[in-house]
mmCIF file of C-alpha atoms in Angstrom:
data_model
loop_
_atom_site.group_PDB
_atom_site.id
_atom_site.type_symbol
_atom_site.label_atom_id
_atom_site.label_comp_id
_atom_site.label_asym_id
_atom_site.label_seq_id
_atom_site.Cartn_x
_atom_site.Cartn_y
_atom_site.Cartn_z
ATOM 1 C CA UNK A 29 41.439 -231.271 155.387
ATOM 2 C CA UNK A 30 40.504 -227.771 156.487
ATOM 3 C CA UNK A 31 43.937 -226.481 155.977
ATOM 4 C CA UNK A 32 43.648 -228.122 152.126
ATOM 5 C CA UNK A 33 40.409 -225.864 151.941
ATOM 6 C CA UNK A 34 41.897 -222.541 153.066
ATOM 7 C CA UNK A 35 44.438 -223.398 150.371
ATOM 8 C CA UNK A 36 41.037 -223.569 147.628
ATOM 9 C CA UNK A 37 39.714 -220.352 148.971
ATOM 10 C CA UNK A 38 43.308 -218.645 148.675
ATOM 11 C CA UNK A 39 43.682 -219.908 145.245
ATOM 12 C CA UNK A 40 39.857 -219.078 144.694
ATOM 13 C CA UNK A 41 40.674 -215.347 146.148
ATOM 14 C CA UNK A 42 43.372 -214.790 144.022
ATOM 15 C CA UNK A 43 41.330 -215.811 140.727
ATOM 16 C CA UNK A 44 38.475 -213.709 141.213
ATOM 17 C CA UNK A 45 41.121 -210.493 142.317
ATOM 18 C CA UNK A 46 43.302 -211.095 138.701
ATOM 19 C CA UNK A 47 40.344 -211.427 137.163
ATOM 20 C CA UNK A 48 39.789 -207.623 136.048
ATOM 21 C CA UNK A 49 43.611 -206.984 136.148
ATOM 22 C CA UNK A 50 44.301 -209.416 133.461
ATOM 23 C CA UNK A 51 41.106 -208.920 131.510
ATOM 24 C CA UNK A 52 42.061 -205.130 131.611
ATOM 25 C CA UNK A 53 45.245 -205.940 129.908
ATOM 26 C CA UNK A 54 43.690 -208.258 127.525
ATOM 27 C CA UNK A 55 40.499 -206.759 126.426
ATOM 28 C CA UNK A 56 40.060 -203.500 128.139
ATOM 29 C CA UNK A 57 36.647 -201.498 127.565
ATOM 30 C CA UNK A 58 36.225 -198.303 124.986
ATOM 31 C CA UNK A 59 38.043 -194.791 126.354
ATOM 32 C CA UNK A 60 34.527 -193.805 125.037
ATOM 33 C CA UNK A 61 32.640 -195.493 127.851
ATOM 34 C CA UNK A 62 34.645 -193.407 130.549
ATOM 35 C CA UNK A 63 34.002 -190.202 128.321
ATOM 36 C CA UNK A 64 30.060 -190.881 128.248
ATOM 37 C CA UNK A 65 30.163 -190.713 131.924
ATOM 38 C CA UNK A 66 30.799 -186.977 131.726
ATOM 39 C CA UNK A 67 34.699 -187.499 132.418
ATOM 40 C CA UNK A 68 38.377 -187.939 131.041
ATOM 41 C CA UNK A 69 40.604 -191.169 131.509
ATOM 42 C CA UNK A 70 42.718 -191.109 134.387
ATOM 43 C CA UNK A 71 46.087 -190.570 133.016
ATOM 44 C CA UNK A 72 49.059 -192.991 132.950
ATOM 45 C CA UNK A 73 50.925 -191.945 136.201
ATOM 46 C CA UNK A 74 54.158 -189.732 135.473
ATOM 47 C CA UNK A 75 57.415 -191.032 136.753
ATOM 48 C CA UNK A 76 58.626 -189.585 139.749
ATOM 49 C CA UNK A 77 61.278 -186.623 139.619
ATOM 50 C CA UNK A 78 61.216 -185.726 143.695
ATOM 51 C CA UNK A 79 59.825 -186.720 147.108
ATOM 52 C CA UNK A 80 56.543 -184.785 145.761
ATOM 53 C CA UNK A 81 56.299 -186.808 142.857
ATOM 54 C CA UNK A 82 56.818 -189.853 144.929
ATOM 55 C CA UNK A 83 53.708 -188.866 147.455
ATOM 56 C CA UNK A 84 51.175 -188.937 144.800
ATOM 57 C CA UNK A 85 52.138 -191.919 142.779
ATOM 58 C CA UNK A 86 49.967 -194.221 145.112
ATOM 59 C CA UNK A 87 47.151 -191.619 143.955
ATOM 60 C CA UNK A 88 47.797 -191.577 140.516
ATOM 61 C CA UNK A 89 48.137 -195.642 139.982
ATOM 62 C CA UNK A 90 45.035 -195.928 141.754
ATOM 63 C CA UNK A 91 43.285 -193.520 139.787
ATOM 64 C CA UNK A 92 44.720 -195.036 136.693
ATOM 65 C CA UNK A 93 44.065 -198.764 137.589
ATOM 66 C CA UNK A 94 40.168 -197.502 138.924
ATOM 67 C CA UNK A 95 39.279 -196.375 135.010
ATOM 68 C CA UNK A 96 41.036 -199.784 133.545
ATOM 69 C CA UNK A 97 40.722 -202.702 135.316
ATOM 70 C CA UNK A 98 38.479 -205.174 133.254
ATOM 71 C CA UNK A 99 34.975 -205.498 133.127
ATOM 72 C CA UNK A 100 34.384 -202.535 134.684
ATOM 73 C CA UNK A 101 31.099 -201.464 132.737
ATOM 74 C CA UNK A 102 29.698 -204.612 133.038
ATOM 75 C CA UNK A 103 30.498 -205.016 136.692
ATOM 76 C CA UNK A 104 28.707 -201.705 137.005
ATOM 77 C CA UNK A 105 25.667 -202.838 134.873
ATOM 78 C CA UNK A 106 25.432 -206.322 137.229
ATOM 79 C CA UNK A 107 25.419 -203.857 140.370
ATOM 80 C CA UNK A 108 22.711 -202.197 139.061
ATOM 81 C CA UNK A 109 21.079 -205.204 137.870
ATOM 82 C CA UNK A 110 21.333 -206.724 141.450
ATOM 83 C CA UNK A 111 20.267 -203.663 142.976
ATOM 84 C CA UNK A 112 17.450 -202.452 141.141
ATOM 85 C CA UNK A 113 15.046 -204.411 142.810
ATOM 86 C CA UNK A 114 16.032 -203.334 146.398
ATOM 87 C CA UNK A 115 17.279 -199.822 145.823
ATOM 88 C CA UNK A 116 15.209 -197.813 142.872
ATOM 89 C CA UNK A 117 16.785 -194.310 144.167
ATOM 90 C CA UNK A 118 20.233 -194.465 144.345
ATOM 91 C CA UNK A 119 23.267 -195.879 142.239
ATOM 92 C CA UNK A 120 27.053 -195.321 143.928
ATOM 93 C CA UNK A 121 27.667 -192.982 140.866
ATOM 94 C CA UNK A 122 24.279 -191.226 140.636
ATOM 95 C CA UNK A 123 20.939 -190.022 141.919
ATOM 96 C CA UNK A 124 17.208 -190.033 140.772
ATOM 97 C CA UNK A 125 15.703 -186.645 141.967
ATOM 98 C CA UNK A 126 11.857 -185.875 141.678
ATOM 99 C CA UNK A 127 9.936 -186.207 138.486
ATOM 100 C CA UNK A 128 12.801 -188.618 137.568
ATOM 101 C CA UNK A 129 15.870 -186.503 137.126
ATOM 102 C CA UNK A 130 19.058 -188.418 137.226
ATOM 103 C CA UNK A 131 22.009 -186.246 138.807
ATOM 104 C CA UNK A 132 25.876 -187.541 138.730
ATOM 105 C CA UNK A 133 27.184 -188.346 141.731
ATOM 106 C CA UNK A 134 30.979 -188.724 140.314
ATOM 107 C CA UNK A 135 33.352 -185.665 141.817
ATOM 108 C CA UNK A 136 31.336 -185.192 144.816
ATOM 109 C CA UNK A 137 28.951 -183.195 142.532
ATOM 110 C CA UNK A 138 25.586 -183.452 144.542
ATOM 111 C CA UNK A 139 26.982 -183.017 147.744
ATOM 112 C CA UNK A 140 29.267 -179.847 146.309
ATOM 113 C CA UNK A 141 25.976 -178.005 144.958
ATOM 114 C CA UNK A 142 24.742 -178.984 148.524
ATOM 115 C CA UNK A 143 27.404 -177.182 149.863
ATOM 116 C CA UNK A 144 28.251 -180.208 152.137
ATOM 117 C CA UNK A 145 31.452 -179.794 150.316
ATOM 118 C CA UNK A 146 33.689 -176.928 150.620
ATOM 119 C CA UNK A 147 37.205 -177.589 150.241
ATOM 120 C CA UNK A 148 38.466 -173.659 150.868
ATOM 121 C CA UNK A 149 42.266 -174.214 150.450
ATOM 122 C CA UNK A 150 41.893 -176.099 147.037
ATOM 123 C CA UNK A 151 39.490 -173.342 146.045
ATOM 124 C CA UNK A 152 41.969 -170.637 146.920
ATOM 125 C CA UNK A 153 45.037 -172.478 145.505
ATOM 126 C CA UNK A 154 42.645 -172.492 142.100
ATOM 127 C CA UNK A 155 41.941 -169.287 142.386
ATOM 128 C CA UNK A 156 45.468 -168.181 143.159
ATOM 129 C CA UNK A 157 46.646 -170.080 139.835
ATOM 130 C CA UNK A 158 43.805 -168.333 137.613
ATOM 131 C CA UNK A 159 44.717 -165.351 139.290
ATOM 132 C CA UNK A 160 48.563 -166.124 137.661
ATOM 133 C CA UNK A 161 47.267 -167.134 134.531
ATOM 134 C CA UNK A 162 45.275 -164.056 134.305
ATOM 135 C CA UNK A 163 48.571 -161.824 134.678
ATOM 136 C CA UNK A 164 50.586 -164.282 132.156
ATOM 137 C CA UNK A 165 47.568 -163.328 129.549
ATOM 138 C CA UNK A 166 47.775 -159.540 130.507
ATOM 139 C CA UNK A 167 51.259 -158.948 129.916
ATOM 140 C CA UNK A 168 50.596 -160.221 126.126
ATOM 141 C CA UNK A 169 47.625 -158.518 125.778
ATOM 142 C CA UNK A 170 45.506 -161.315 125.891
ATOM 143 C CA UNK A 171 41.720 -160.562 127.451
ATOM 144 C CA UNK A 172 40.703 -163.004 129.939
ATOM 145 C CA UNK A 173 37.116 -164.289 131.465
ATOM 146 C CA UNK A 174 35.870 -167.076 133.861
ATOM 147 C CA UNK A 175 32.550 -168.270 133.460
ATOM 148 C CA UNK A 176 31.378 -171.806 135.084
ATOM 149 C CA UNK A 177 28.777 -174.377 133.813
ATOM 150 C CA UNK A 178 26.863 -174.819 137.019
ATOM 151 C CA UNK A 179 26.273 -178.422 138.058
ATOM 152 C CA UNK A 180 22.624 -179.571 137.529
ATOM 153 C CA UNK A 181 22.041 -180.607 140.685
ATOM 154 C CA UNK A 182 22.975 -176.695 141.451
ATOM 155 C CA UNK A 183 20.444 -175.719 138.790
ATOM 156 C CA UNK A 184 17.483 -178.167 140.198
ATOM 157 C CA UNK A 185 17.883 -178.099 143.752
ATOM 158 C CA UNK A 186 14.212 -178.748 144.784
ATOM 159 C CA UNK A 187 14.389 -181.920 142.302
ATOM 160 C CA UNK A 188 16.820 -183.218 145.471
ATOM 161 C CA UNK A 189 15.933 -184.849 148.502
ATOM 162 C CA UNK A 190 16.614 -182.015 151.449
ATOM 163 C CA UNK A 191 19.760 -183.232 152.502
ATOM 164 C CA UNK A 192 20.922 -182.709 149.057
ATOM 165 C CA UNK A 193 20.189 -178.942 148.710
ATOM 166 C CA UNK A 194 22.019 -176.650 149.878
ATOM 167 C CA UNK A 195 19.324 -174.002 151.502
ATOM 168 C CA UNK A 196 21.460 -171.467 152.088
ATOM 169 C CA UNK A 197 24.766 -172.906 152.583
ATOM 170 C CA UNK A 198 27.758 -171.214 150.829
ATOM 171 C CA UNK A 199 29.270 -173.471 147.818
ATOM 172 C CA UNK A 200 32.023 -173.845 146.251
ATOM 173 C CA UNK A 201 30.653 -171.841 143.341
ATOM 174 C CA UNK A 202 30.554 -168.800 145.960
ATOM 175 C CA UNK A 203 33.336 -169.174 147.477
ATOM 176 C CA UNK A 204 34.670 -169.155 144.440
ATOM 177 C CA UNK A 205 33.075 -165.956 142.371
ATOM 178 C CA UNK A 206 33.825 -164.067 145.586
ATOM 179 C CA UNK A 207 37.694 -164.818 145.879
ATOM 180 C CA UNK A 208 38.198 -164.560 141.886
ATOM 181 C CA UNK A 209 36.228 -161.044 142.265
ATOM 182 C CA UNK A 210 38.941 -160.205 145.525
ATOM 183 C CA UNK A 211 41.747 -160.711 143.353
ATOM 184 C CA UNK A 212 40.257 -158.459 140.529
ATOM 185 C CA UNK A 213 39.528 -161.114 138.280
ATOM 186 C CA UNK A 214 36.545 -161.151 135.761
ATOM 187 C CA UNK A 215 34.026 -163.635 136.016
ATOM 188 C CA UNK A 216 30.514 -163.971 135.412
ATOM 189 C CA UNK A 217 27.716 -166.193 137.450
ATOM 190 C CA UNK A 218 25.989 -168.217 134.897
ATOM 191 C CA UNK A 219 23.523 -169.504 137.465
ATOM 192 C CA UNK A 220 20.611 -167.050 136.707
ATOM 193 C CA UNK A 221 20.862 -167.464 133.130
ATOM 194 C CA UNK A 222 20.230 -170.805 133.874
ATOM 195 C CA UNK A 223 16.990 -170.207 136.979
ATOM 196 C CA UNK A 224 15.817 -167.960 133.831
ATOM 197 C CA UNK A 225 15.386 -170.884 131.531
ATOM 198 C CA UNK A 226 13.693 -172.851 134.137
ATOM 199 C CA UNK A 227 11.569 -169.218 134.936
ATOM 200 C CA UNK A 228 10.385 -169.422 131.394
ATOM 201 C CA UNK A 229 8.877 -173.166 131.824
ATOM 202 C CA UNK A 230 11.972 -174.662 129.546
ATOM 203 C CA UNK A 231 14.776 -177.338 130.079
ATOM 204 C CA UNK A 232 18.163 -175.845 130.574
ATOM 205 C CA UNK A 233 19.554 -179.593 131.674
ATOM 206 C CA UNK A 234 18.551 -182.802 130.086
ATOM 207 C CA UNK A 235 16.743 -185.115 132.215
ATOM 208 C CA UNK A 236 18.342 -188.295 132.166
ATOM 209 C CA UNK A 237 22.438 -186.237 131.191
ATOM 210 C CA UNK A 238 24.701 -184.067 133.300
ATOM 211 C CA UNK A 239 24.839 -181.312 130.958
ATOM 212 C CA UNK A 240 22.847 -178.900 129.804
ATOM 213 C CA UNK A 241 20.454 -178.667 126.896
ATOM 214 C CA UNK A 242 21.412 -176.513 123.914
ATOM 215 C CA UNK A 243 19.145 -174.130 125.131
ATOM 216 C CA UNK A 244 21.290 -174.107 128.629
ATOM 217 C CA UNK A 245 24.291 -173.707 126.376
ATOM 218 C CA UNK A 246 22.925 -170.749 124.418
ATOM 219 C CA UNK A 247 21.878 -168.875 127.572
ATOM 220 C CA UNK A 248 24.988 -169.465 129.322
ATOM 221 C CA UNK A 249 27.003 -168.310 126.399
ATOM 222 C CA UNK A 250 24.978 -165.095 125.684
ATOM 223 C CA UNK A 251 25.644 -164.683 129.625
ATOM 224 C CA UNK A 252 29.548 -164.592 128.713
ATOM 225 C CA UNK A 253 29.541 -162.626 125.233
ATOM 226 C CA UNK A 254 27.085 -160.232 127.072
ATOM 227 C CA UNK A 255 29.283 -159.843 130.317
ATOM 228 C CA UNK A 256 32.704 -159.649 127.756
ATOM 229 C CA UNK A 257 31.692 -156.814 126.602
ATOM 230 C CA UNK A 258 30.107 -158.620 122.849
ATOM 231 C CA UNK A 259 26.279 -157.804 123.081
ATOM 232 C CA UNK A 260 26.505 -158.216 119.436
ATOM 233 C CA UNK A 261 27.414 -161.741 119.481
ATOM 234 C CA UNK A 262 24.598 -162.956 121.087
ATOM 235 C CA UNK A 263 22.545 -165.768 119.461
ATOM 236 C CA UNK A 264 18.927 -165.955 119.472
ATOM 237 C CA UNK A 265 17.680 -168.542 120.567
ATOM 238 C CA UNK A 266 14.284 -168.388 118.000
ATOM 239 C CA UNK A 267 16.773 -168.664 114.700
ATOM 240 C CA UNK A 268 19.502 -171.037 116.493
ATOM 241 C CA UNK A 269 17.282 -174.134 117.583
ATOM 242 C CA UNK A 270 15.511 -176.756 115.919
ATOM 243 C CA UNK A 271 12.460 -178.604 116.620
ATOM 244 C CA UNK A 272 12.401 -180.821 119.555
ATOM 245 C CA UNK A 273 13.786 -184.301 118.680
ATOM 246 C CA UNK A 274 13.787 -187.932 120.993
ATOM 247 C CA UNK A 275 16.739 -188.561 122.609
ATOM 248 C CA UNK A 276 17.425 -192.066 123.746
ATOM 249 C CA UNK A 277 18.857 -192.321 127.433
ATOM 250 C CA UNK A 278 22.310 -190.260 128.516
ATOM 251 C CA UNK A 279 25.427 -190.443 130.253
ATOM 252 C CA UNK A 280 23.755 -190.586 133.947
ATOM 253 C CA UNK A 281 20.764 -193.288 132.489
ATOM 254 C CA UNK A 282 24.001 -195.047 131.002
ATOM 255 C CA UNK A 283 25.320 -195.495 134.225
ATOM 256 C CA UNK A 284 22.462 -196.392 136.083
ATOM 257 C CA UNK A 285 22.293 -199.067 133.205
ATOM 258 C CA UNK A 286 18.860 -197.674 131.780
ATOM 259 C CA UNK A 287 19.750 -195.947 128.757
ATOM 260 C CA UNK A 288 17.587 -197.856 126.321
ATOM 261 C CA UNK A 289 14.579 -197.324 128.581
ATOM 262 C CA UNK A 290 14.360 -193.674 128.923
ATOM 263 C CA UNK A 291 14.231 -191.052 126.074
ATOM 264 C CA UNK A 292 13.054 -187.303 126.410
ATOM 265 C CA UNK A 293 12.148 -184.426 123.608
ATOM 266 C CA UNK A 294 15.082 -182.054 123.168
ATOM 267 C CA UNK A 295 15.866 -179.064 120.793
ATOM 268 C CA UNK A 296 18.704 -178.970 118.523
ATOM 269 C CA UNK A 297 21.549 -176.852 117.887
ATOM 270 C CA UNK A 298 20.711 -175.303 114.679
ATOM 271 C CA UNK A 299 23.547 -172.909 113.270
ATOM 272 C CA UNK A 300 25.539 -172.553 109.784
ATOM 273 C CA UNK A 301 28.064 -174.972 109.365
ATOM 274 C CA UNK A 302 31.520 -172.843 111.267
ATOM 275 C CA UNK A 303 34.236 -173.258 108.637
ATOM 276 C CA UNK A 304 37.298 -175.276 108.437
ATOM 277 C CA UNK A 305 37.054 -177.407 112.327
ATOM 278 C CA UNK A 306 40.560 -179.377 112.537
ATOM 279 C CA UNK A 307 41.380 -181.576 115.831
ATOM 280 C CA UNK A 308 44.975 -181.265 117.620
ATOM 281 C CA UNK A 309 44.745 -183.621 119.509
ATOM 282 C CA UNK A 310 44.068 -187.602 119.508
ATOM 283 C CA UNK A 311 41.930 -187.269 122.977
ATOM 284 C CA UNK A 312 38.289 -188.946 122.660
ATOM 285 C CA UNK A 313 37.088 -185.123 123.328
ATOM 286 C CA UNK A 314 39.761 -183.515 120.992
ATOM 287 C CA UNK A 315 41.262 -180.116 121.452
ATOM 288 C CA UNK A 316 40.090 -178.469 118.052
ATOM 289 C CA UNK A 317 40.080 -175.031 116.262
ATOM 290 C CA UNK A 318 37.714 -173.390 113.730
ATOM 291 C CA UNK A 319 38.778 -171.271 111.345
ATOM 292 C CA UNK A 320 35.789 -169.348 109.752
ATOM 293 C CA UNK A 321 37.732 -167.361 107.135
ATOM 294 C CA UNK A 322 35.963 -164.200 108.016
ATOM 295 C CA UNK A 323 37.817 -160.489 109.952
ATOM 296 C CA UNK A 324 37.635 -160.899 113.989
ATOM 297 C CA UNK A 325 39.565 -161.819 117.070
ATOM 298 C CA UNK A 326 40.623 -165.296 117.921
ATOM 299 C CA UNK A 327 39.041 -166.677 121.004
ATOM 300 C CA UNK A 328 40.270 -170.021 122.767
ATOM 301 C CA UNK A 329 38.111 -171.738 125.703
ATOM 302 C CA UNK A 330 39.274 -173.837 128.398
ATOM 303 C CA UNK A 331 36.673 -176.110 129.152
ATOM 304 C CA UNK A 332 35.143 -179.270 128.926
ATOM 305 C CA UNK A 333 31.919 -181.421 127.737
ATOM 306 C CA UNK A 334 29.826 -178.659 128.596
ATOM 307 C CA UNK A 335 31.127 -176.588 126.019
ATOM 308 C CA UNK A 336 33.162 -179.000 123.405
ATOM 309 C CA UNK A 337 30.260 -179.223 120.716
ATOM 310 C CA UNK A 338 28.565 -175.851 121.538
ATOM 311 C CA UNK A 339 31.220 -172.932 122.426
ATOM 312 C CA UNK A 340 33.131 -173.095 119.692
ATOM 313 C CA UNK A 341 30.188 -173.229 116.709
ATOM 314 C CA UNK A 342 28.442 -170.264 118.358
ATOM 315 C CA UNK A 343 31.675 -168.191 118.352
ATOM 316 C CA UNK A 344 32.343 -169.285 114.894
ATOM 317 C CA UNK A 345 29.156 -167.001 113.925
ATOM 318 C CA UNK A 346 31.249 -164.212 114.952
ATOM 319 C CA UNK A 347 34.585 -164.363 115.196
ATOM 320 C CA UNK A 348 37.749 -165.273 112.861
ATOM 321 C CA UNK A 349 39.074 -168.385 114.842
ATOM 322 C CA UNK A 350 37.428 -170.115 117.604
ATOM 323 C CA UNK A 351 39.717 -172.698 119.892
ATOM 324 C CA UNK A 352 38.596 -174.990 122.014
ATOM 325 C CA UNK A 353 41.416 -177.039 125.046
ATOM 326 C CA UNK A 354 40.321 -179.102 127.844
ATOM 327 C CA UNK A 355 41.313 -178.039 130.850
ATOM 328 C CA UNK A 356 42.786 -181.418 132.069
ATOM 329 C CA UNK A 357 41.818 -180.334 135.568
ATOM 330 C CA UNK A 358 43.789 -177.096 134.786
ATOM 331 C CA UNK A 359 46.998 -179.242 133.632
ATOM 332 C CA UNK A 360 46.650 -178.066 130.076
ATOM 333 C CA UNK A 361 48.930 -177.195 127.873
ATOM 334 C CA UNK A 362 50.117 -173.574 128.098
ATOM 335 C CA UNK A 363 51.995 -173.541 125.007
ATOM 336 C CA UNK A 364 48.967 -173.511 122.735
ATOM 337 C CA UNK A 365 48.507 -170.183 124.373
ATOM 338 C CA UNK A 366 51.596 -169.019 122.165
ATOM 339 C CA UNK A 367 51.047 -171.486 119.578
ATOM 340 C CA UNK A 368 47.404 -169.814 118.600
ATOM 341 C CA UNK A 369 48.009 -166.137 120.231
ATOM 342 C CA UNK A 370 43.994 -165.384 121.004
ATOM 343 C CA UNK A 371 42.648 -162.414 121.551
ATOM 344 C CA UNK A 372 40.918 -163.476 124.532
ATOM 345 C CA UNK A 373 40.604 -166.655 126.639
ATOM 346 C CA UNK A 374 37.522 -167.782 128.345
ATOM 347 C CA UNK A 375 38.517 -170.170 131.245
ATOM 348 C CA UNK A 376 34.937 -172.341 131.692
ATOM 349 C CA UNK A 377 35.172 -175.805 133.510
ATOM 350 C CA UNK A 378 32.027 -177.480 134.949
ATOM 351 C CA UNK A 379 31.516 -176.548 138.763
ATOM 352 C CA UNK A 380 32.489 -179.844 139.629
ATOM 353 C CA UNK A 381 35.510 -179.640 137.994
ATOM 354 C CA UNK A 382 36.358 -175.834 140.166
ATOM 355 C CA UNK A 383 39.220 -177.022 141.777
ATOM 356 C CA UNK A 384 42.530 -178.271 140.352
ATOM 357 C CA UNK A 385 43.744 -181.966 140.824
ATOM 358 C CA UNK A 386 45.887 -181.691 143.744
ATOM 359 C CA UNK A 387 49.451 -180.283 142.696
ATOM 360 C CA UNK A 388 47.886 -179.825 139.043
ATOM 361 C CA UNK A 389 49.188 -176.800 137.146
ATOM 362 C CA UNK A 390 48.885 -175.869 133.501
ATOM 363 C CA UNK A 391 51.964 -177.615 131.730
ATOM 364 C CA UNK A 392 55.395 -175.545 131.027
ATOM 365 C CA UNK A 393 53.391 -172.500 132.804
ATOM 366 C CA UNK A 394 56.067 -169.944 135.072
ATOM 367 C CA UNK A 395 53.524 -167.490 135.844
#
């Protein structure tokens, strides 16, 4: 009798671990819910060509399987759910600071503006590929900048519980300025552009959102065109933003499962419409190009959410084509480098995405 009940469990087991697999297969949630959370879609692992490619196959299948196996949003949404009651500060995938804020967790974010972690070898081996990519750009003539979105929880620090900030610890943001500026390679901080908004009694992140408000966006690109040597294309922000408007929830509140219960006043991006915008790619975020139809340079950016929606239309004000690539956790595609020919590239991941995927380089690059 007891062995005929093991055999229920085992069979029980097995049901409830299938479960997901099969109704990831079946009916597997939106791309879009993964993008919401601030982040790409694993990809579909590669198929091994050597011993290396071998080693990080486990890696890669997990990854993949993590960001498809079914129900995944609702299981997520239950945990919450089942937590709430116990736990009102904390979520596995995200934080609620002081006065409410809700920082991402995902890609060791909080504890990386914390400075808890500093992962010196895969900031060097980043910095050593930029380094190569900004010598591949030289030698055609191609101008070249690196300017980082700083995480919000590197922006509101004393929103965080102590352990959470990083009082005087060196991040990976340091770290990472000060080998890029060793190797000769122009960058520019855009933390103070962002302690200026907050100075000034404004919002330069959204509450209940990892990214920044369009007012964030605005200073931190008149922080680039300024440091790239285009005073001229700054935007002001009195002409370029529109009245506050309520904004329902946000990637972080989606995740914590409360995104229909918090909402916040936030200004708009107000500019001219840019010109002809086509896509390239058939990503959820697509790689895109504007083509304004008036004299100027061409200037691609390497980024991601941060600056998808805003980089690009603020350069269009300005200059003749404006590109936009995600950096696929700096495995882009390097032929769109010949393909378009820019004038200048502006390499501009979030901080939490400062570091490559291990063994990620940009695709068909030999620099």
């Amino acid at each position: 009798m007891l062995i005929r009940g093991r055999r229920y469990f085992a069979v029980l087991g097995f049901l409830l671990l299938a479960t997901p697999l099969v109704w990831g297969m079946v009916l597997p949630d939106s791309p879009d819910l993964i993008h919401k959370e601030g982040r790409r879609l694993a990809p579909p692992p590669a198929a091994p060509a050597d011993f290396a490619g071998w080693s990080k196959l486990p890696g890669e299948v997990d990854a993949y399987l993590k960001d498809r196996f079914g129900l995944r949003h609702a299981m997520i949404n239950l945990h919450k759910d089942l937590t709430h009651p116990v736990l009102l500060k904390v979520n596995t995938a995200a934080l609620i600071g002081r006065d409410g804020r809700m920082f991402y967790e995902g890609n060791e974010m909080v504890r990386q503006s914390a400075g808890l972690v500093l992962r010196d070898q895969r900031v060097a081996e980043a910095v050593d590929m930029i380094a190569s990519m900004r010598d591949a750009l030289a030698r055609r003539g191609i101008r070249f900048l690196v300017a980082i979105p700083p995480n919000s929880s590197t922006v509101y620090q004393d929103d965080l519980p102590i352990w959470a900030q990083a009082r005087g610890r060196k991040t990976e943001y340091d770290l990472f300025l000060q080998d890029l500026a060793a190797r000769g390679v122009k960058t520019v901080d855009l933390r103070p552009a962002m302690n200026t908004i907050r100075a000034e009694g404004d919002e330069a992140y959204l509450l209940y959102d990892a990214h920044w408000t369009a007012r964030g966006a605005l200073a931190g690109f008149n922080a680039v065109v300024e440091a790239d040597g285009h005073p001229d294309w700054r935007i002001d922000p009195a002409t370029a933003l529109g009245p506050p408007e309520e904004r329902k929830g946000g990637d972080v509140a989606r995740i914590l499962g409360v995104q229909d219960d918090v909402t916040e006043k936030v200004e708009t991006l107000a500019l001219p419409p840019p010109g002809k915008d086509e896509a390239f790619s058939q990503d959820v975020m697509p790689d895109h190009v504007i083509t304004t139809g008036k004299p100027g340079p061409t200037v691609m950016v390497i980024g991601d959410s941060f600056t998808a929606s805003y980089f690009p239309l603020m350069l269009s004000q300005h200059v003749g084509r404006a590109i936009w690539v995600h950096h696929h956790q700096c495995g882009f595609d390097w032929k769109l480098i010949d393909r378009f020919r820019p004038d200048e590239v502006w390499w501009a991941p979030t901080e939490r995405f400062l570091v490559c995927d291990p063994g990620v380089r940009p695709l068909d690059f030999a620099g």
